[in-house]
Coordinates of C-alpha atoms in Angstrom, one line a residue:
X1 CA 16.9 15.5 -5.5
X2 CA 15.9 18.3 -7.8
X3 CA 18.4 21.0 -8.9
X4 CA 18.0 24.2 -10.9
X5 CA 19.4 23.3 -14.4
X6 CA 19.2 26.6 -16.6
X7 CA 15.9 27.6 -15.5
X8 CA 14.5 24.1 -15.1
X9 CA 14.4 21.8 -12.1
X10 CA 16.1 18.7 -12.8
X11 CA 17.7 15.8 -10.6
X12 CA 20.5 15.3 -13.0
X13 CA 24.0 16.5 -12.5
X14 CA 24.1 19.2 -15.1
X15 CA 22.3 18.4 -18.3
X16 CA 22.5 21.7 -19.8
X17 CA 18.9 21.6 -21.1
X18 CA 18.4 24.8 -23.0
X19 CA 15.8 27.4 -22.2
X20 CA 15.8 29.0 -25.6
X21 CA 12.4 27.3 -26.3
X22 CA 9.8 29.6 -24.7
X23 CA 7.5 26.6 -23.9
X24 CA 10.2 25.3 -21.4
X25 CA 11.5 28.4 -20.0
X26 CA 9.1 28.3 -16.9
X27 CA 8.8 24.4 -17.0
X28 CA 9.7 22.4 -14.0
X29 CA 11.5 19.2 -15.1
X30 CA 12.5 16.0 -13.4
X31 CA 14.8 13.3 -14.5
X32 CA 15.6 10.1 -12.7
X33 CA 18.2 7.3 -13.2
X34 CA 21.3 9.0 -14.2
X35 CA 22.3 12.4 -15.9
X36 CA 20.5 13.8 -18.8
X37 CA 21.7 12.8 -22.2
X38 CA 21.9 15.4 -25.1
X39 CA 21.3 14.3 -28.5
X40 CA 24.1 14.6 -31.1
X41 CA 21.8 16.8 -33.3
X42 CA 20.2 19.8 -31.6
X43 CA 22.4 20.5 -28.6
X44 CA 20.4 21.2 -25.5
X45 CA 17.8 18.6 -26.3
X46 CA 17.0 15.8 -23.8
X47 CA 16.3 12.3 -25.1
X48 CA 14.1 10.3 -22.9
X49 CA 11.9 7.2 -23.2
X50 CA 8.8 8.9 -21.5
X51 CA 7.7 12.6 -20.9
X52 CA 5.1 13.5 -18.4
X53 CA 3.6 16.9 -19.2
X54 CA 1.8 18.3 -16.1
X55 CA 3.2 17.6 -12.6
X56 CA 0.1 18.1 -10.5
X57 CA -1.3 15.2 -8.5
X58 CA -1.9 12.9 -11.4
X59 CA 1.3 13.8 -13.3
X60 CA 3.3 13.6 -10.3
X61 CA 1.9 10.3 -9.2
X62 CA 2.6 8.9 -12.9
X63 CA 6.1 10.2 -12.9
X64 CA 6.9 8.8 -9.4
X65 CA 5.5 5.3 -10.3
X66 CA 7.4 5.3 -13.6
X67 CA 10.7 6.5 -12.0
X68 CA 10.3 3.7 -9.2
X69 CA 10.0 1.1 -12.1
X70 CA 13.3 2.3 -13.5
X71 CA 11.8 4.1 -16.5
X72 CA 13.8 6.9 -18.3
X73 CA 11.3 9.7 -17.7
X74 CA 11.3 13.5 -17.7
X75 CA 8.6 15.7 -16.3
X76 CA 7.4 19.2 -17.3
X77 CA 5.0 21.7 -15.8
X78 CA 4.7 25.4 -16.8
X79 CA 3.6 26.2 -13.3
X80 CA 5.5 26.1 -10.0
X81 CA 4.1 24.0 -7.1
X82 CA 1.3 26.0 -5.4
X83 CA 0.3 28.1 -8.4
X84 CA -3.3 29.1 -8.3
X85 CA -3.9 28.3 -12.0
X86 CA -2.9 24.6 -11.7
X87 CA -5.6 21.9 -11.4
X88 CA -3.8 20.5 -8.1
X89 CA -3.6 23.9 -6.4
X90 CA -4.9 24.4 -3.0
X91 CA -4.4 22.5 0.2
X92 CA -6.7 19.5 -0.1
X93 CA -8.9 17.2 -2.3
X94 CA -11.7 14.8 -1.3
X95 CA -10.9 11.1 -1.4
X96 CA -14.0 9.0 -2.0
X97 CA -13.7 5.2 -1.8
X98 CA -17.1 5.0 -3.8
X99 CA -17.5 7.3 -6.7
X100 CA -21.0 8.3 -8.2
X101 CA -19.3 7.6 -11.8
X102 CA -19.2 4.0 -11.4
X103 CA -18.8 1.1 -8.9
X104 CA -15.7 -0.1 -10.8
X105 CA -13.8 2.9 -9.3
X106 CA -13.9 1.1 -5.8
X107 CA -11.1 -1.1 -6.7
X108 CA -9.0 1.8 -8.0
X109 CA -9.9 3.9 -5.0
X110 CA -8.7 1.0 -2.6
X111 CA -5.4 0.7 -4.6
X112 CA -5.0 4.4 -4.3
X113 CA -5.5 4.3 -0.5
X114 CA -2.7 1.6 -0.3
X115 CA -0.5 3.8 -2.4
X116 CA -1.1 7.0 -0.3
X117 CA -0.2 5.0 2.8
X118 CA 2.9 3.6 1.2
X119 CA 3.9 7.3 0.3
X120 CA 3.2 8.4 3.7
X121 CA 5.5 5.8 5.1
X122 CA 8.4 6.6 2.7
X123 CA 8.1 10.3 3.0
X124 CA 7.3 10.7 6.7
X125 CA 4.5 13.1 5.7
X126 CA 0.8 13.0 6.5
X127 CA -0.9 12.9 3.1
X128 CA -4.4 11.2 3.6
X129 CA -6.5 12.0 6.7
X130 CA -9.4 9.4 6.9
X131 CA -12.8 11.0 7.6
X132 CA -16.4 10.7 6.5
X133 CA -17.7 12.0 3.3
X134 CA -21.1 13.5 3.0
X135 CA -22.8 13.9 -0.4
X136 CA -26.1 15.5 -0.7
X137 CA -28.4 16.8 -3.4
X138 CA -31.9 17.6 -4.1
X139 CA -34.5 14.7 -4.0
X140 CA -33.8 12.3 -6.7
X141 CA -30.2 13.5 -7.1
X142 CA -28.4 11.1 -9.5
X143 CA -25.1 11.7 -7.8
X144 CA -26.3 10.7 -4.5
X145 CA -28.2 7.7 -5.8
X146 CA -25.3 6.5 -7.7
X147 CA -22.9 7.0 -4.8
X148 CA -25.2 5.0 -2.6
X149 CA -25.5 2.1 -5.3
X150 CA -21.8 1.9 -5.4
X151 CA -21.5 1.6 -1.7
X152 CA -24.4 -0.9 -1.3
X153 CA -22.2 -3.9 -0.4
X154 CA -20.0 -1.9 2.0
X155 CA -20.4 0.1 5.1
X156 CA -22.2 3.4 4.7
X157 CA -24.1 5.4 7.4
X158 CA -27.9 4.9 7.6
X159 CA -28.3 8.6 6.9
X160 CA -30.6 9.3 4.0
X161 CA -32.1 12.7 4.3
X162 CA -31.0 16.3 4.9
X163 CA -32.8 16.4 8.1
X164 CA -30.9 13.4 9.4
X165 CA -27.7 14.8 8.2
X166 CA -28.3 18.2 10.0
X167 CA -29.0 16.2 13.3
X168 CA -25.8 14.1 12.9
X169 CA -23.7 17.0 11.6
X170 CA -24.8 20.3 13.2
X171 CA -22.4 22.4 11.1
X172 CA -24.6 21.7 8.1
X173 CA -28.0 23.2 7.4
X174 CA -29.1 21.2 4.4
X175 CA -32.6 21.3 3.1
X176 CA -34.4 18.8 5.2
X177 CA -35.9 17.0 2.1
X178 CA -32.5 16.5 0.3
X179 CA -31.1 13.0 -0.4
X180 CA -27.9 12.2 1.5
X181 CA -25.2 9.4 1.6
X182 CA -22.5 9.4 4.0
X183 CA -19.4 7.2 3.2
X184 CA -17.6 6.0 6.3
X185 CA -14.3 5.3 4.4
X186 CA -13.6 8.7 2.7
X187 CA -10.7 11.0 3.4
X188 CA -9.1 14.3 2.9
X189 CA -6.1 14.3 0.7
X190 CA -3.4 16.9 1.3
X191 CA -2.6 17.9 -2.2
X192 CA 0.5 20.0 -1.8
X193 CA 2.0 17.5 0.8
X194 CA 1.4 14.7 -1.7
X195 CA 3.1 16.5 -4.6
X196 CA 6.1 17.3 -2.4
X197 CA 6.3 13.8 -1.2
X198 CA 6.5 12.5 -4.8
X199 CA 9.5 14.8 -5.5

């Protein structure tokens, strides 16, 4: 449970964190596993083992994971949830099981998928909506070729050209000669719902 703590959001029972430091004035802060402790020197300073700076999707996930493991963790973000300048603003993100960067991401994507499902069960919120992911680019597109290579051992649709994608997905009007790959095991991640569930 987060609470207002002199301009910061904190789950403690009154840590007295000072907002005289301009950098913290608009920060959101979380603290788990007991009340905040103040150092003997420099009243108003919070002593913790781990600080997470930035509480978008990645920072909130890291904070949540650390807190569940019992770490003494404090989180800061200069932006409020939903702020348009944040890297995690907006309603959704694409979840790709197969990434064009490297096939080694597939194992991480599978672990993330399980984690999103666990968070959904714990929070009662819908966070990840499974759907197909279409990636397309001009002929010879490295991104499409790399995504296809990452997915070779798994189920991907047989679509390979823009013309085939247009026939399968009438909402698209891709150039017919474009290269296409469709991942059957992608999804849409509801970003704000995920961040709220982490809190």
